[in-house]
PDB file of C-alpha atoms in Angstrom:
ATOM      1  CA  MET A   1      55.780  86.744  -9.375  1.00  0.00           C
ATOM      2  CA  PHE A   2      58.555  88.693  -7.083  1.00  0.00           C
ATOM      3  CA  ARG A   3      62.193  86.886  -6.346  1.00  0.00           C
ATOM      4  CA  LYS A   4      63.815  87.235  -3.248  1.00  0.00           C
ATOM      5  CA  LEU A   5      67.911  87.464  -4.957  1.00  0.00           C
ATOM      6  CA  PHE A   6      70.976  87.504  -2.248  1.00  0.00           C
ATOM      7  CA  SER A   7      73.611  88.359  -3.786  1.00  0.00           C
ATOM      8  CA  ILE A   8      77.152  88.633  -2.953  1.00  0.00           C
ATOM      9  CA  LEU A   9      79.763  89.999  -4.675  1.00  0.00           C
ATOM     10  CA  VAL A  10      83.579  87.403  -4.688  1.00  0.00           C
ATOM     11  CA  SER A  11      86.688  88.807  -5.613  1.00  0.00           C
ATOM     12  CA  GLY A  12      85.779  88.367  -9.170  1.00  0.00           C
ATOM     13  CA  VAL A  13      82.152  86.102  -8.578  1.00  0.00           C
ATOM     14  CA  PHE A  14      78.881  87.235  -8.452  1.00  0.00           C
ATOM     15  CA  LEU A  15      76.780  84.499  -7.090  1.00  0.00           C
ATOM     16  CA  VAL A  16      73.210  84.751  -6.841  1.00  0.00           C
ATOM     17  CA  SER A  17      70.655  82.862  -5.444  1.00  0.00           C
ATOM     18  CA  SER A  18      66.779  82.572  -5.881  1.00  0.00           C
ATOM     19  CA  LEU A  19      63.297  80.882  -5.289  1.00  0.00           C
ATOM     20  CA  GLY A  20      62.818  77.828  -8.239  1.00  0.00           C
ATOM     21  CA  THR A  21      59.800  75.717  -8.888  1.00  0.00           C
ATOM     22  CA  ALA A  22      58.416  73.696  -6.038  1.00  0.00           C
ATOM     23  CA  ALA A  23      57.928  70.148  -8.644  1.00  0.00           C
ATOM     24  CA  ALA A  24      59.306  69.072 -11.789  1.00  0.00           C
ATOM     25  CA  GLU A  25      57.515  70.674 -14.740  1.00  0.00           C
ATOM     26  CA  VAL A  26      54.626  68.319 -16.007  1.00  0.00           C
ATOM     27  CA  PRO A  27      54.153  67.124 -19.892  1.00  0.00           C
ATOM     28  CA  ASN A  28      50.665  68.893 -21.103  1.00  0.00           C
ATOM     29  CA  THR A  29      50.402  66.395 -23.844  1.00  0.00           C
ATOM     30  CA  ALA A  30      49.791  62.584 -23.808  1.00  0.00           C
ATOM     31  CA  ASN A  31      52.815  61.865 -25.461  1.00  0.00           C
ATOM     32  CA  GLY A  32      55.265  63.330 -23.445  1.00  0.00           C
ATOM     33  CA  LYS A  33      53.583  62.373 -19.590  1.00  0.00           C
ATOM     34  CA  LEU A  34      53.305  58.935 -21.142  1.00  0.00           C
ATOM     35  CA  ALA A  35      57.241  59.678 -22.786  1.00  0.00           C
ATOM     36  CA  ALA A  36      58.549  60.567 -18.910  1.00  0.00           C
ATOM     37  CA  VAL A  37      56.089  57.157 -17.772  1.00  0.00           C
ATOM     38  CA  GLU A  38      58.730  55.039 -20.144  1.00  0.00           C
ATOM     39  CA  VAL A  39      62.134  56.497 -19.580  1.00  0.00           C
ATOM     40  CA  VAL A  40      61.475  56.992 -16.022  1.00  0.00           C
ATOM     41  CA  THR A  41      60.707  53.034 -16.141  1.00  0.00           C
ATOM     42  CA  TYR A  42      62.131  51.178 -19.042  1.00  0.00           C
ATOM     43  CA  GLY A  43      65.032  54.150 -19.641  1.00  0.00           C
ATOM     44  CA  GLN A  44      63.955  55.395 -22.848  1.00  0.00           C
ATOM     45  CA  GLU A  45      60.792  56.043 -24.760  1.00  0.00           C
ATOM     46  CA  GLN A  46      58.946  53.383 -26.852  1.00  0.00           C
ATOM     47  CA  THR A  47      58.050  53.441 -30.284  1.00  0.00           C
ATOM     48  CA  GLY A  48      54.952  52.179 -31.899  1.00  0.00           C
ATOM     49  CA  ALA A  49      51.258  52.972 -31.405  1.00  0.00           C
ATOM     50  CA  ILE A  50      50.298  54.842 -28.262  1.00  0.00           C
ATOM     51  CA  VAL A  51      47.499  52.956 -27.608  1.00  0.00           C
ATOM     52  CA  GLU A  52      50.033  49.139 -27.757  1.00  0.00           C
ATOM     53  CA  ARG A  53      52.060  51.782 -25.911  1.00  0.00           C
ATOM     54  CA  ILE A  54      50.047  52.765 -22.729  1.00  0.00           C
ATOM     55  CA  LYS A  55      48.431  48.908 -22.473  1.00  0.00           C
ATOM     56  CA  LYS A  56      52.643  47.665 -22.215  1.00  0.00           C
ATOM     57  CA  VAL A  57      52.882  50.187 -19.419  1.00  0.00           C
ATOM     58  CA  GLU A  58      49.466  48.731 -17.842  1.00  0.00           C
ATOM     59  CA  LYS A  59      50.834  44.941 -17.471  1.00  0.00           C
ATOM     60  CA  ASP A  60      53.948  45.698 -16.417  1.00  0.00           C
ATOM     61  CA  TYR A  61      52.738  48.174 -13.540  1.00  0.00           C
ATOM     62  CA  GLU A  62      49.537  46.238 -12.748  1.00  0.00           C
ATOM     63  CA  CYS A  63      49.526  43.224 -15.078  1.00  0.00           C
ATOM     64  CA  THR A  64      45.751  44.317 -16.197  1.00  0.00           C
ATOM     65  CA  ASN A  65      45.302  46.188 -18.704  1.00  0.00           C
ATOM     66  CA  THR A  66      42.695  49.481 -17.680  1.00  0.00           C
ATOM     67  CA  SER A  67      39.566  50.565 -19.246  1.00  0.00           C
ATOM     68  CA  GLY A  68      38.450  54.246 -19.871  1.00  0.00           C
ATOM     69  CA  GLY A  69      39.990  57.074 -22.520  1.00  0.00           C
ATOM     70  CA  MET A  70      43.481  57.345 -23.353  1.00  0.00           C
ATOM     71  CA  MET A  71      44.149  60.505 -21.597  1.00  0.00           C
ATOM     72  CA  ASN A  72      42.640  59.481 -18.337  1.00  0.00           C
ATOM     73  CA  ARG A  73      44.613  55.872 -18.376  1.00  0.00           C
ATOM     74  CA  ILE A  74      47.888  58.330 -19.309  1.00  0.00           C
ATOM     75  CA  ASN A  75      47.045  60.530 -16.516  1.00  0.00           C
ATOM     76  CA  ALA A  76      46.613  57.226 -13.807  1.00  0.00           C
ATOM     77  CA  LEU A  77      50.523  55.927 -15.183  1.00  0.00           C
ATOM     78  CA  TYR A  78      51.872  59.061 -14.900  1.00  0.00           C
ATOM     79  CA  ASP A  79      50.565  59.402 -11.056  1.00  0.00           C
ATOM     80  CA  ALA A  80      51.604  55.878 -10.408  1.00  0.00           C
ATOM     81  CA  ALA A  81      54.865  57.009 -11.332  1.00  0.00           C
ATOM     82  CA  PHE A  82      55.578  60.517  -9.804  1.00  0.00           C
ATOM     83  CA  ASP A  83      52.629  61.693  -7.705  1.00  0.00           C
ATOM     84  CA  ASN A  84      52.950  62.361  -4.121  1.00  0.00           C
ATOM     85  CA  SER A  85      49.960  63.840  -3.968  1.00  0.00           C
ATOM     86  CA  SER A  86      47.588  60.964  -2.652  1.00  0.00           C
ATOM     87  CA  GLY A  87      51.316  58.512  -1.301  1.00  0.00           C
ATOM     88  CA  PRO A  88      54.163  57.331  -2.733  1.00  0.00           C
ATOM     89  CA  SER A  89      55.178  57.216  -5.555  1.00  0.00           C
ATOM     90  CA  LEU A  90      56.667  54.303  -7.374  1.00  0.00           C
ATOM     91  CA  VAL A  91      59.306  56.839  -7.595  1.00  0.00           C
ATOM     92  CA  THR A  92      59.487  57.912  -3.658  1.00  0.00           C
ATOM     93  CA  GLN A  93      58.989  53.697  -2.734  1.00  0.00           C
ATOM     94  CA  LEU A  94      62.108  53.083  -4.607  1.00  0.00           C
ATOM     95  CA  ASN A  95      64.514  55.317  -3.338  1.00  0.00           C
ATOM     96  CA  ALA A  96      63.058  54.478  -0.173  1.00  0.00           C
ATOM     97  CA  LEU A  97      63.688  50.668  -0.702  1.00  0.00           C
ATOM     98  CA  GLU A  98      67.391  51.637  -2.528  1.00  0.00           C
ATOM     99  CA  TRP A  99      68.587  53.960   0.389  1.00  0.00           C
ATOM    100  CA  THR A 100      67.613  51.271   3.004  1.00  0.00           C
ATOM    101  CA  ILE A 101      68.819  48.133   1.392  1.00  0.00           C
ATOM    102  CA  ALA A 102      71.541  50.470  -0.073  1.00  0.00           C
ATOM    103  CA  HIS A 103      72.363  53.771   1.320  1.00  0.00           C
ATOM    104  CA  LYS A 104      72.225  55.028  -1.883  1.00  0.00           C
ATOM    105  CA  VAL A 105      69.739  55.960  -4.914  1.00  0.00           C
ATOM    106  CA  SER A 106      70.100  55.050  -7.998  1.00  0.00           C
ATOM    107  CA  ALA A 107      68.943  57.478 -11.288  1.00  0.00           C
ATOM    108  CA  ASP A 108      68.670  54.167 -13.049  1.00  0.00           C
ATOM    109  CA  PRO A 109      65.393  53.334 -14.846  1.00  0.00           C
ATOM    110  CA  ILE A 110      62.767  51.885 -12.383  1.00  0.00           C
ATOM    111  CA  GLN A 111      62.746  47.710 -13.985  1.00  0.00           C
ATOM    112  CA  LYS A 112      66.924  47.911 -13.649  1.00  0.00           C
ATOM    113  CA  ARG A 113      66.325  49.512 -10.389  1.00  0.00           C
ATOM    114  CA  ILE A 114      64.326  46.516  -8.932  1.00  0.00           C
ATOM    115  CA  SER A 115      65.834  43.398 -10.926  1.00  0.00           C
ATOM    116  CA  ASP A 116      69.206  44.910  -8.656  1.00  0.00           C
ATOM    117  CA  MET A 117      68.036  44.740  -5.814  1.00  0.00           C
ATOM    118  CA  GLU A 118      66.382  41.530  -6.402  1.00  0.00           C
ATOM    119  CA  LEU A 119      69.382  40.045  -7.516  1.00  0.00           C
ATOM    120  CA  GLN A 120      71.041  41.733  -4.400  1.00  0.00           C
ATOM    121  CA  ILE A 121      68.588  40.061  -2.199  1.00  0.00           C
ATOM    122  CA  ASN A 122      67.493  36.850  -4.126  1.00  0.00           C
ATOM    123  CA  GLY A 123      69.918  36.283  -6.270  1.00  0.00           C
ATOM    124  CA  LYS A 124      67.033  36.205  -9.207  1.00  0.00           C
ATOM    125  CA  ASN A 125      64.483  38.277 -11.176  1.00  0.00           C
ATOM    126  CA  SER A 126      60.651  37.799 -11.002  1.00  0.00           C
ATOM    127  CA  ASP A 127      58.742  37.945 -13.668  1.00  0.00           C
ATOM    128  CA  ALA A 128      55.202  39.295 -10.975  1.00  0.00           C
ATOM    129  CA  SER A 129      54.643  43.038 -12.152  1.00  0.00           C
ATOM    130  CA  ILE A 130      56.050  46.078 -10.532  1.00  0.00           C
ATOM    131  CA  LYS A 131      53.608  46.698  -8.184  1.00  0.00           C
ATOM    132  CA  LYS A 132      54.240  43.084  -6.503  1.00  0.00           C
ATOM    133  CA  ARG A 133      57.647  43.230  -7.317  1.00  0.00           C
ATOM    134  CA  ILE A 134      58.212  46.596  -4.980  1.00  0.00           C
ATOM    135  CA  GLU A 135      55.612  44.715  -2.748  1.00  0.00           C
ATOM    136  CA  ASP A 136      57.596  41.979  -2.730  1.00  0.00           C
ATOM    137  CA  LEU A 137      61.641  44.167  -1.800  1.00  0.00           C
ATOM    138  CA  ALA A 138      59.147  46.140   0.893  1.00  0.00           C
ATOM    139  CA  THR A 139      58.547  42.488   3.209  1.00  0.00           C
ATOM    140  CA  PHE A 140      61.956  42.390   2.534  1.00  0.00           C
ATOM    141  CA  ALA A 141      63.072  45.337   3.850  1.00  0.00           C
ATOM    142  CA  PHE A 142      60.304  46.393   5.857  1.00  0.00           C
ATOM    143  CA  GLY A 143      58.313  43.566   7.361  1.00  0.00           C
ATOM    144  CA  SER A 144      55.584  44.790   5.235  1.00  0.00           C
ATOM    145  CA  THR A 145      54.108  45.362   1.774  1.00  0.00           C
ATOM    146  CA  THR A 146      53.614  49.151   3.750  1.00  0.00           C
ATOM    147  CA  ILE A 147      57.101  50.666   2.754  1.00  0.00           C
ATOM    148  CA  PRO A 148      57.122  53.795   5.785  1.00  0.00           C
ATOM    149  CA  LEU A 149      57.680  56.877   4.007  1.00  0.00           C
ATOM    150  CA  THR A 150      56.144  59.612   5.731  1.00  0.00           C
ATOM    151  CA  GLN A 151      54.930  63.130   5.276  1.00  0.00           C
ATOM    152  CA  VAL A 152      57.435  65.620   6.706  1.00  0.00           C
ATOM    153  CA  ASN A 153      57.938  69.181   6.810  1.00  0.00           C
ATOM    154  CA  VAL A 154      61.239  71.024   5.661  1.00  0.00           C
ATOM    155  CA  PRO A 155      62.131  73.958   7.341  1.00  0.00           C
ATOM    156  CA  ALA A 156      63.144  76.793   5.581  1.00  0.00           C
ATOM    157  CA  ASN A 157      67.304  77.567   6.002  1.00  0.00           C
ATOM    158  CA  THR A 158      67.433  74.208   6.336  1.00  0.00           C
ATOM    159  CA  LEU A 159      71.022  73.697   5.313  1.00  0.00           C
ATOM    160  CA  VAL A 160      72.672  71.349   2.120  1.00  0.00           C
ATOM    161  CA  LYS A 161      76.298  70.997   1.770  1.00  0.00           C
ATOM    162  CA  ILE A 162      76.618  71.213  -2.467  1.00  0.00           C
ATOM    163  CA  ALA A 163      79.308  70.112  -4.848  1.00  0.00           C
ATOM    164  CA  LEU A 164      79.860  71.830  -8.058  1.00  0.00           C
ATOM    165  CA  VAL A 165      78.422  68.967 -11.423  1.00  0.00           C
ATOM    166  CA  THR A 166      78.817  71.541 -14.452  1.00  0.00           C
ATOM    167  CA  PRO A 167      82.239  72.864 -13.865  1.00  0.00           C
ATOM    168  CA  VAL A 168      82.065  77.573 -13.627  1.00  0.00           C
ATOM    169  CA  ASN A 169      84.072  79.103 -15.440  1.00  0.00           C
ATOM    170  CA  ALA A 170      83.956  82.839 -16.841  1.00  0.00           C
ATOM    171  CA  LYS A 171      85.484  81.382 -20.225  1.00  0.00           C
ATOM    172  CA  GLU A 172      83.663  78.838 -21.229  1.00  0.00           C
ATOM    173  CA  LEU A 173      80.033  80.051 -19.854  1.00  0.00           C
ATOM    174  CA  LYS A 174      77.216  82.255 -21.252  1.00  0.00           C
ATOM    175  CA  LYS A 175      74.037  83.667 -20.406  1.00  0.00           C
ATOM    176  CA  GLY A 176      71.277  81.114 -19.782  1.00  0.00           C
ATOM    177  CA  ASP A 177      73.550  78.184 -19.246  1.00  0.00           C
ATOM    178  CA  VAL A 178      72.255  75.657 -16.745  1.00  0.00           C
ATOM    179  CA  ILE A 179      74.333  74.555 -14.065  1.00  0.00           C
ATOM    180  CA  LYS A 180      74.414  71.453 -12.456  1.00  0.00           C
ATOM    181  CA  PHE A 181      74.940  70.807  -8.208  1.00  0.00           C
ATOM    182  CA  ARG A 182      75.281  67.766  -6.708  1.00  0.00           C
ATOM    183  CA  ALA A 183      73.916  67.006  -2.673  1.00  0.00           C
ATOM    184  CA  ALA A 184      77.266  66.210  -1.419  1.00  0.00           C
ATOM    185  CA  GLU A 185      76.511  64.490   1.410  1.00  0.00           C
ATOM    186  CA  ASP A 186      72.453  63.080   2.769  1.00  0.00           C
ATOM    187  CA  VAL A 187      70.590  65.683   4.396  1.00  0.00           C
ATOM    188  CA  ILE A 188      68.810  64.502   7.941  1.00  0.00           C
ATOM    189  CA  GLU A 189      66.556  66.145  10.321  1.00  0.00           C
ATOM    190  CA  ASN A 190      65.161  64.109  13.394  1.00  0.00           C
ATOM    191  CA  ASP A 191      66.357  60.569  11.676  1.00  0.00           C
ATOM    192  CA  MET A 192      63.889  61.282   8.643  1.00  0.00           C
ATOM    193  CA  LEU A 193      66.421  61.509   4.994  1.00  0.00           C
ATOM    194  CA  LEU A 194      64.935  64.603   3.452  1.00  0.00           C
ATOM    195  CA  ILE A 195      67.416  64.725   0.910  1.00  0.00           C
ATOM    196  CA  THR A 196      70.499  61.893  -0.855  1.00  0.00           C
ATOM    197  CA  GLU A 197      73.581  61.672  -1.449  1.00  0.00           C
ATOM    198  CA  GLY A 198      74.405  62.601  -5.357  1.00  0.00           C
ATOM    199  CA  ALA A 199      70.729  63.838  -5.722  1.00  0.00           C
ATOM    200  CA  LEU A 200      70.473  66.079  -8.476  1.00  0.00           C
ATOM    201  CA  GLY A 201      70.019  70.449  -8.713  1.00  0.00           C
ATOM    202  CA  GLU A 202      70.468  72.943 -11.449  1.00  0.00           C
ATOM    203  CA  GLY A 203      71.136  76.738 -11.479  1.00  0.00           C
ATOM    204  CA  GLU A 204      71.046  79.454 -13.825  1.00  0.00           C
ATOM    205  CA  ILE A 205      74.104  81.594 -15.351  1.00  0.00           C
ATOM    206  CA  THR A 206      71.694  84.993 -15.020  1.00  0.00           C
ATOM    207  CA  GLU A 207      75.319  86.749 -16.281  1.00  0.00           C
ATOM    208  CA  VAL A 208      78.853  86.631 -17.266  1.00  0.00           C
ATOM    209  CA  SER A 209      81.590  88.806 -18.137  1.00  0.00           C
ATOM    210  CA  GLN A 210      84.886  88.030 -18.372  1.00  0.00           C
ATOM    211  CA  ALA A 211      87.967  89.892 -16.646  1.00  0.00           C
ATOM    212  CA  LYS A 212      88.653  93.126 -18.173  1.00  0.00           C
ATOM    213  CA  ASN A 213      92.084  95.501 -19.418  1.00  0.00           C
ATOM    214  CA  PHE A 214      91.949  97.725 -16.642  1.00  0.00           C
ATOM    215  CA  GLY A 215      91.082  96.191 -13.990  1.00  0.00           C
ATOM    216  CA  ARG A 216      87.730  94.931 -14.036  1.00  0.00           C
ATOM    217  CA  ASP A 217      87.561  91.280 -12.586  1.00  0.00           C
ATOM    218  CA  ALA A 218      85.639  88.212 -14.530  1.00  0.00           C
ATOM    219  CA  LYS A 219      81.630  88.176 -13.542  1.00  0.00           C
ATOM    220  CA  ILE A 220      79.288  84.919 -12.984  1.00  0.00           C
ATOM    221  CA  GLN A 221      75.934  86.112 -11.434  1.00  0.00           C
ATOM    222  CA  ILE A 222      74.699  82.060 -10.562  1.00  0.00           C
ATOM    223  CA  ASP A 223      70.645  82.072  -9.816  1.00  0.00           C
ATOM    224  CA  PHE A 224      70.722  78.812  -8.112  1.00  0.00           C
ATOM    225  CA  LYS A 225      66.886  77.081  -8.399  1.00  0.00           C
ATOM    226  CA  ASP A 226      66.082  73.620  -6.307  1.00  0.00           C
ATOM    227  CA  ILE A 227      67.980  70.459  -5.607  1.00  0.00           C
ATOM    228  CA  GLU A 228      65.560  67.029  -5.627  1.00  0.00           C
ATOM    229  CA  ALA A 229      64.387  65.671  -1.762  1.00  0.00           C
ATOM    230  CA  VAL A 230      64.579  62.146  -1.895  1.00  0.00           C
ATOM    231  CA  ASP A 231      61.029  61.912  -3.081  1.00  0.00           C
ATOM    232  CA  GLY A 232      60.962  64.059  -6.098  1.00  0.00           C
ATOM    233  CA  THR A 233      60.000  66.873  -4.498  1.00  0.00           C
ATOM    234  CA  LYS A 234      61.749  70.113  -6.069  1.00  0.00           C
ATOM    235  CA  ILE A 235      63.098  72.282  -2.588  1.00  0.00           C
ATOM    236  CA  ASP A 236      63.540  75.839  -3.305  1.00  0.00           C
ATOM    237  CA  MET A 237      67.266  77.210  -2.509  1.00  0.00           C
ATOM    238  CA  THR A 238      69.095  79.855  -1.847  1.00  0.00           C
ATOM    239  CA  LEU A 239      72.821  80.921  -1.115  1.00  0.00           C
ATOM    240  CA  GLY A 240      71.662  82.929   2.519  1.00  0.00           C
ATOM    241  CA  GLU A 241      73.522  83.789   5.769  1.00  0.00           C
ATOM    242  CA  GLU A 242      72.736  80.389   7.481  1.00  0.00           C
ATOM    243  CA  ALA A 243      74.715  79.167   4.122  1.00  0.00           C
ATOM    244  CA  LYS A 244      77.627  81.541   4.827  1.00  0.00           C
ATOM    245  CA  GLU A 245      78.130  81.576   8.683  1.00  0.00           C
ATOM    246  CA  ASN A 246      78.555  77.309   8.186  1.00  0.00           C
ATOM    247  CA  MET A 247      81.014  77.647   5.836  1.00  0.00           C
ATOM    248  CA  GLU A 248      82.749  80.305   7.774  1.00  0.00           C
ATOM    249  CA  ARG A 249      82.209  77.819  10.780  1.00  0.00           C
ATOM    250  CA  LEU A 250      83.351  74.979   9.475  1.00  0.00           C
ATOM    251  CA  GLY A 251      86.896  77.168   8.579  1.00  0.00           C
ATOM    252  CA  MET A 252      86.380  75.939   4.951  1.00  0.00           C
ATOM    253  CA  ALA A 253      87.685  80.100   4.488  1.00  0.00           C
ATOM    254  CA  ALA A 254      91.036  79.169   6.546  1.00  0.00           C
ATOM    255  CA  GLY A 255      90.274  82.148   8.126  1.00  0.00           C
ATOM    256  CA  ALA A 256      90.157  84.295   5.116  1.00  0.00           C
ATOM    257  CA  SER A 257      86.664  85.858   4.024  1.00  0.00           C
ATOM    258  CA  LEU A 258      83.754  84.424   1.932  1.00  0.00           C
ATOM    259  CA  ALA A 259      85.392  85.793  -0.999  1.00  0.00           C
ATOM    260  CA  SER A 260      88.423  84.631  -0.879  1.00  0.00           C
ATOM    261  CA  MET A 261      87.396  81.344   0.172  1.00  0.00           C
ATOM    262  CA  ILE A 262      84.162  80.758  -2.010  1.00  0.00           C
ATOM    263  CA  ILE A 263      87.442  81.740  -5.153  1.00  0.00           C
ATOM    264  CA  LEU A 264      90.610  80.893  -3.319  1.00  0.00           C
ATOM    265  CA  GLY A 265      89.435  77.966  -1.050  1.00  0.00           C
ATOM    266  CA  PRO A 266      92.636  75.575   0.411  1.00  0.00           C
ATOM    267  CA  ILE A 267      93.357  72.742  -2.088  1.00  0.00           C
ATOM    268  CA  GLY A 268      90.617  69.569  -0.723  1.00  0.00           C
ATOM    269  CA  ILE A 269      88.642  71.439   1.514  1.00  0.00           C
ATOM    270  CA  ILE A 270      86.742  72.693  -1.192  1.00  0.00           C
ATOM    271  CA  GLY A 271      87.507  70.613  -4.063  1.00  0.00           C
ATOM    272  CA  GLY A 272      90.416  73.032  -4.853  1.00  0.00           C
ATOM    273  CA  ALA A 273      88.513  76.131  -6.665  1.00  0.00           C
ATOM    274  CA  PHE A 274      91.066  78.565  -8.224  1.00  0.00           C
ATOM    275  CA  VAL A 275      91.069  81.776  -9.945  1.00  0.00           C
ATOM    276  CA  LYS A 276      93.502  82.529 -13.020  1.00  0.00           C
ATOM    277  CA  GLY A 277      94.639  85.854 -13.201  1.00  0.00           C
ATOM    278  CA  LYS A 278      91.428  87.204 -12.172  1.00  0.00           C
ATOM    279  CA  ASN A 279      89.197  85.610 -14.267  1.00  0.00           C
ATOM    280  CA  ILE A 280      86.594  82.328 -12.454  1.00  0.00           C
ATOM    281  CA  ASP A 281      87.769  79.078 -12.557  1.00  0.00           C
ATOM    282  CA  LEU A 282      85.781  76.204 -10.397  1.00  0.00           C
ATOM    283  CA  PRO A 283      86.608  72.810 -11.683  1.00  0.00           C
ATOM    284  CA  GLU A 284      83.613  70.299 -10.922  1.00  0.00           C
ATOM    285  CA  GLY A 285      83.602  69.218  -7.385  1.00  0.00           C
ATOM    286  CA  THR A 286      83.918  72.800  -5.545  1.00  0.00           C
ATOM    287  CA  GLU A 287      82.119  72.637  -2.222  1.00  0.00           C
ATOM    288  CA  MET A 288      79.508  75.064  -0.763  1.00  0.00           C
ATOM    289  CA  TYR A 289      76.287  75.047   1.785  1.00  0.00           C
ATOM    290  CA  LEU A 290      73.655  76.285  -0.313  1.00  0.00           C
ATOM    291  CA  GLN A 291      70.423  76.373   2.561  1.00  0.00           C
ATOM    292  CA  THR A 292      66.284  76.146   1.665  1.00  0.00           C
ATOM    293  CA  ALA A 293      64.477  78.389   0.505  1.00  0.00           C
ATOM    294  CA  LYS A 294      61.035  78.246   2.139  1.00  0.00           C
ATOM    295  CA  ASP A 295      59.394  75.273   3.857  1.00  0.00           C
ATOM    296  CA  SER A 296      58.348  72.278   2.019  1.00  0.00           C
ATOM    297  CA  THR A 297      56.792  69.204   2.507  1.00  0.00           C
ATOM    298  CA  VAL A 298      58.017  66.133   1.304  1.00  0.00           C
ATOM    299  CA  TYR A 299      57.902  62.157   1.330  1.00  0.00           C
ATOM    300  CA  ALA A 300      61.025  61.447   4.125  1.00  0.00           C
ATOM    301  CA  ILE A 301      62.511  58.107   5.178  1.00  0.00           C
ATOM    302  CA  PRO A 302      62.968  56.851   8.359  1.00  0.00           C
ATOM    303  CA  THR A 303      66.837  56.320   8.316  1.00  0.00           C
ATOM    304  CA  THR A 304      66.359  54.118  11.850  1.00  0.00           C
ATOM    305  CA  SER A 305      64.960  51.227   9.295  1.00  0.00           C
ATOM    306  CA  ALA A 306      68.619  51.480   7.690  1.00  0.00           C
ATOM    307  CA  GLU A 307      70.283  50.037  10.563  1.00  0.00           C
ATOM    308  CA  GLN A 308      70.121  46.281  10.134  1.00  0.00           C
ATOM    309  CA  PHE A 309      71.365  45.857   6.417  1.00  0.00           C
TER     310      PHE A 309
END
């Protein structure tokens, strides 16, 4: 598959962005799928016979056990938790509820997220099924059991301000290392929340070399891949012209070139990025802009629904 790369050479660092994957990788085994459901629901994979594990999740989700083959039952649970193709998944619905009620989206398991919202609203937890508890929270937040999520198009070149979670240091990184970053602020277009502050993204180090003798600078090549939308969709990211121009327009470079800005940006403007000698050292919190690489479709949250809270 052709992967369009955009690259810039910057005072000892070589940053590359490319197209990532459009959706999270789906486990291809029964146990892998069930484990993914258990982790997102309880925080960890459960133990015991697989049939009993299936029954437990089915009971917690719907308070009833379903019939059919084991794989069909696991697929149904996985789709309920993650799949948005026929409607918002449980994870997407919870994202909408949390952001509307608390203006944040947690990475905690489903059970804890529901419990925390119930305690905040009612001062106690319900013993109903997860589905019923979500419906009750939706009724409180929106006046209906239906959460007002809307499928929208995220246009290519939508800007996303990000902050590094993983420090980028030429002395410590190697090819293949994963670089994590997060959204530094909510991404809202036309009153619709597309990406929440704190949403995680990942890139990969594709090349790294330390500074050497005879004036050869350190070099790091980063493949920025994707960031997670509010509905869990992986949105392809790139470091393109719009992102560069926006950083310069906002004065993040303090009058310097883009190269100097990324490496030598003033303290407090891009999180204190700096270079020791000619080695690269971008600390956690270093901020920059990326942009969406192509059009994507996601379930978005109307931001007007949060104004009452």
